[in-house]
């Protein structure tokens, strides 16, 4: 995905079968987005209505958890 983002977050997965859940929280920890049924190797998440700031993206996979930081302008 582009980082920083403005309009939408684009994510691409190589091993879709390993993705269990995606969560995005704002800097205060409030859950902004969750997806528990990722059904495509490409995911586009609209975020133009979100406030500017840092967001945490947590990807839960069969092999563990990956955390990423995202800046929204």
Coordinates of N, CA, C and O in Angstrom, one line a residue:
X1 N 0.8 -1.2 0.0 CA 0.0 0.0 0.0 C 0.9 1.2 0.0 O 2.0 1.2 0.5
X2 N 0.4 2.3 -0.5 CA 1.2 3.5 -0.4 C 1.2 4.0 1.0 O 0.3 3.8 1.8
X3 N 2.3 4.6 1.4 CA 2.4 5.1 2.8 C 3.2 6.4 2.7 O 4.4 6.3 2.4
X4 N 2.7 7.5 2.9 CA 1.3 7.8 3.5 C 0.2 7.6 2.5 O 0.4 7.5 1.3
X5 N -1.0 7.4 3.0 CA -2.2 7.2 2.2 C -3.1 8.4 2.3 O -3.0 9.2 3.3
X6 N -4.0 8.6 1.3 CA -4.9 9.7 1.3 C -6.4 9.2 1.0 O -7.3 9.5 1.8
X7 N -6.5 8.4 0.0 CA -7.8 8.0 -0.5 C -8.2 6.6 -0.1 O -9.3 6.3 0.3
X8 N -7.2 5.7 -0.3 CA -7.5 4.3 0.0 C -6.2 3.5 0.3 O -5.1 3.9 -0.2
X9 N -6.3 2.4 1.0 CA -5.2 1.5 1.3 C -5.4 0.3 0.4 O -6.4 -0.3 0.3
X10 N -4.3 0.0 -0.3 CA -4.3 -1.1 -1.2 C -3.3 -2.2 -0.6 O -2.2 -1.9 -0.4
X11 N -3.8 -3.4 -0.4 CA -3.0 -4.4 0.1 C -3.1 -5.6 -0.8 O -4.1 -5.9 -1.4
X12 N -1.9 -6.3 -1.0 CA -1.9 -7.5 -1.8 C -1.2 -8.6 -1.0 O -0.2 -8.4 -0.3
X13 N -1.8 -9.8 -1.1 CA -1.4 -10.9 -0.3 C -0.9 -12.0 -1.3 O -1.6 -12.4 -2.2
X14 N 0.3 -12.6 -0.9 CA 0.8 -13.7 -1.8 C 0.1 -15.0 -1.4 O -0.1 -15.8 -2.2
X15 N -0.1 -15.2 -0.1 CA -0.7 -16.5 0.4 C -2.0 -16.2 1.1 O -2.1 -16.1 2.3
X16 N -3.0 -16.0 0.3 CA -4.3 -15.6 0.8 C -4.8 -16.6 1.9 O -5.5 -16.2 2.9
X17 N -4.6 -17.9 1.7 CA -5.1 -18.9 2.7 C -4.5 -18.7 4.1 O -5.1 -19.2 5.0
X18 N -3.4 -18.0 4.2 CA -2.9 -17.8 5.6 C -3.4 -16.6 6.3 O -3.2 -16.4 7.5
X19 N -4.2 -15.7 5.6 CA -4.8 -14.5 6.2 C -6.0 -14.9 7.0 O -7.0 -15.4 6.4
X20 N -6.0 -14.6 8.3 CA -7.2 -14.9 9.2 C -8.0 -13.6 9.4 O -9.2 -13.7 9.5
X21 N -7.3 -12.5 9.7 CA -8.0 -11.3 10.1 C -7.1 -10.1 9.8 O -5.9 -10.2 10.0
X22 N -7.7 -9.0 9.4 CA -7.0 -7.7 9.3 C -7.7 -6.7 10.2 O -8.9 -6.6 10.1
X23 N -7.0 -6.0 11.0 CA -7.5 -4.9 11.9 C -6.7 -3.6 11.7 O -5.5 -3.7 11.5
X24 N -7.5 -2.5 11.7 CA -6.8 -1.2 11.7 C -7.3 -0.4 12.8 O -8.5 -0.3 13.0
X25 N -6.4 0.1 13.6 CA -6.8 0.9 14.8 C -6.1 2.3 14.6 O -5.1 2.4 14.0
X26 N -6.8 3.3 15.2 CA -6.2 4.6 15.2 C -5.1 4.7 16.4 O -4.9 3.7 17.1
X27 N -4.5 5.9 16.5 CA -3.5 6.1 17.5 C -4.0 5.8 19.0 O -3.2 5.4 19.8
X28 N -5.2 6.0 19.2 CA -5.8 5.8 20.6 C -6.2 4.3 20.8 O -6.6 4.0 21.9
X29 N -6.1 3.5 19.8 CA -6.4 2.1 19.9 C -7.8 1.7 19.5 O -8.2 0.6 19.6
X30 N -8.6 2.7 19.0 CA -10.0 2.5 18.6 C -9.9 1.7 17.3 O -9.3 2.1 16.3
X31 N -10.7 0.7 17.2 CA -10.8 -0.2 16.0 C -11.6 0.6 14.9 O -12.7 1.0 15.1
X32 N -10.9 0.8 13.8 CA -11.5 1.6 12.7 C -12.0 0.7 11.6 O -13.0 1.0 10.9
X33 N -11.3 -0.5 11.4 CA -11.6 -1.4 10.3 C -11.3 -2.8 10.8 O -10.2 -3.0 11.4
X34 N -12.1 -3.8 10.4 CA -11.8 -5.2 10.6 C -12.3 -6.0 9.4 O -13.4 -5.6 8.9
X35 N -11.6 -7.0 9.1 CA -12.0 -7.9 8.0 C -11.6 -9.3 8.4 O -10.4 -9.6 8.6
X36 N -12.6 -10.2 8.6 CA -12.3 -11.6 9.0 C -12.6 -12.5 7.9 O -12.5 -13.8 8.1
X37 N -12.9 -12.0 6.7 CA -13.2 -12.9 5.6 C -12.5 -12.4 4.3 O -13.1 -12.0 3.4
X38 N -11.2 -12.3 4.4 CA -10.4 -11.9 3.2 C -10.6 -12.9 2.1 O -10.2 -14.1 2.3
X39 N -11.2 -12.6 1.0 CA -11.5 -13.6 0.0 C -10.8 -13.3 -1.4 O -11.1 -13.9 -2.4
X40 N -9.9 -12.3 -1.4 CA -9.2 -12.0 -2.6 C -7.7 -11.7 -2.2 O -7.4 -11.2 -1.1
X41 N -6.8 -11.9 -3.2 CA -5.4 -11.6 -2.9 C -5.1 -10.1 -3.0 O -4.0 -9.7 -2.7
X42 N -6.1 -9.3 -3.4 CA -6.0 -7.8 -3.4 C -7.1 -7.2 -2.6 O -8.3 -7.6 -2.8
X43 N -6.8 -6.3 -1.7 CA -7.8 -5.7 -0.9 C -7.6 -4.2 -1.0 O -6.5 -3.7 -0.8
X44 N -8.7 -3.5 -1.2 CA -8.7 -2.0 -1.3 C -9.6 -1.5 -0.2 O -10.8 -1.8 -0.1
X45 N -9.1 -0.7 0.7 CA -9.9 -0.1 1.9 C -10.0 1.4 1.7 O -9.0 2.1 1.8
X46 N -11.2 1.9 1.5 CA -11.4 3.3 1.5 C -11.1 4.0 2.8 O -11.5 3.5 3.8
X47 N -10.4 5.1 2.8 CA -10.0 5.7 4.0 C -10.1 7.3 3.9 O -9.5 7.9 4.8
X48 N -10.7 7.8 2.9 CA -10.7 9.3 2.7 C -11.4 10.0 3.8 O -11.2 11.2 4.1
X49 N -12.3 9.3 4.5 CA -13.1 9.9 5.6 C -12.4 9.9 6.9 O -12.9 10.4 7.9
X50 N -11.3 9.2 7.0 CA -10.5 9.0 8.3 C -9.8 10.3 8.6 O -9.4 11.1 7.7
X51 N -9.6 10.6 9.9 CA -8.8 11.7 10.3 C -7.3 11.5 10.0 O -6.9 10.4 9.9
X52 N -6.6 12.6 9.8 CA -5.2 12.5 9.5 C -4.5 12.0 10.8 O -4.9 12.3 11.9
X53 N -3.5 11.2 10.6 CA -2.7 10.7 11.7 C -2.2 9.3 11.5 O -2.2 8.8 10.4
X54 N -1.6 8.7 12.6 CA -1.0 7.4 12.5 C -2.1 6.3 12.8 O -2.9 6.5 13.6
X55 N -2.0 5.2 12.0 CA -2.8 4.1 12.2 C -2.0 2.8 12.3 O -0.9 2.7 11.7
X56 N -2.5 1.8 13.0 CA -1.8 0.5 13.2 C -2.6 -0.5 12.4 O -3.8 -0.7 12.6
X57 N -1.9 -1.2 11.5 CA -2.5 -2.3 10.7 C -2.0 -3.6 11.3 O -0.7 -3.8 11.3
X58 N -2.9 -4.5 11.7 CA -2.5 -5.7 12.2 C -3.0 -6.8 11.3 O -4.3 -6.9 11.1
X59 N -2.1 -7.7 10.8 CA -2.5 -8.8 9.9 C -2.3 -10.1 10.7 O -1.2 -10.4 11.1
X60 N -3.4 -10.8 11.0 CA -3.3 -12.1 11.7 C -3.2 -13.2 10.6 O -4.1 -13.3 9.8
X61 N -2.2 -14.0 10.7 CA -2.0 -15.0 9.7 C -1.9 -16.4 10.4 O -1.8 -16.4 11.7
X62 N -1.8 -17.4 9.7 CA -1.6 -18.8 10.2 C -0.3 -18.9 10.9 O -0.1 -19.7 11.7
X63 N 0.7 -18.0 10.5 CA 2.0 -18.1 11.0 C 2.3 -17.0 12.1 O 3.5 -16.9 12.5
X64 N 1.4 -16.2 12.5 CA 1.6 -15.2 13.5 C 0.9 -13.9 13.2 O 0.0 -13.9 12.3
X65 N 1.4 -12.9 13.8 CA 0.8 -11.5 13.6 C 1.9 -10.6 13.1 O 3.0 -10.6 13.5
X66 N 1.5 -9.8 12.1 CA 2.4 -8.7 11.6 C 1.8 -7.4 11.8 O 0.6 -7.2 11.5
X67 N 2.5 -6.5 12.4 CA 2.1 -5.1 12.7 C 2.8 -4.1 11.8 O 4.0 -4.2 11.6
X68 N 2.0 -3.2 11.2 CA 2.5 -2.2 10.3 C 1.9 -0.8 10.8 O 0.8 -0.8 11.3
X69 N 2.7 0.2 10.5 CA 2.2 1.6 10.8 C 1.9 2.3 9.5 O 2.6 2.1 8.5
X70 N 0.8 3.1 9.5 CA 0.4 3.7 8.4 C 0.1 5.2 8.7 O -0.5 5.5 9.7
X71 N 0.5 6.1 7.8 CA 0.2 7.5 8.0 C -0.9 7.9 7.0 O -0.7 7.7 5.8
X72 N -1.9 8.5 7.6 CA -3.0 9.0 6.7 C -2.9 10.6 6.7 O -2.8 11.2 7.8
X73 N -2.9 11.1 5.5 CA -2.8 12.6 5.4 C -4.2 13.2 5.2 O -5.0 12.7 4.6

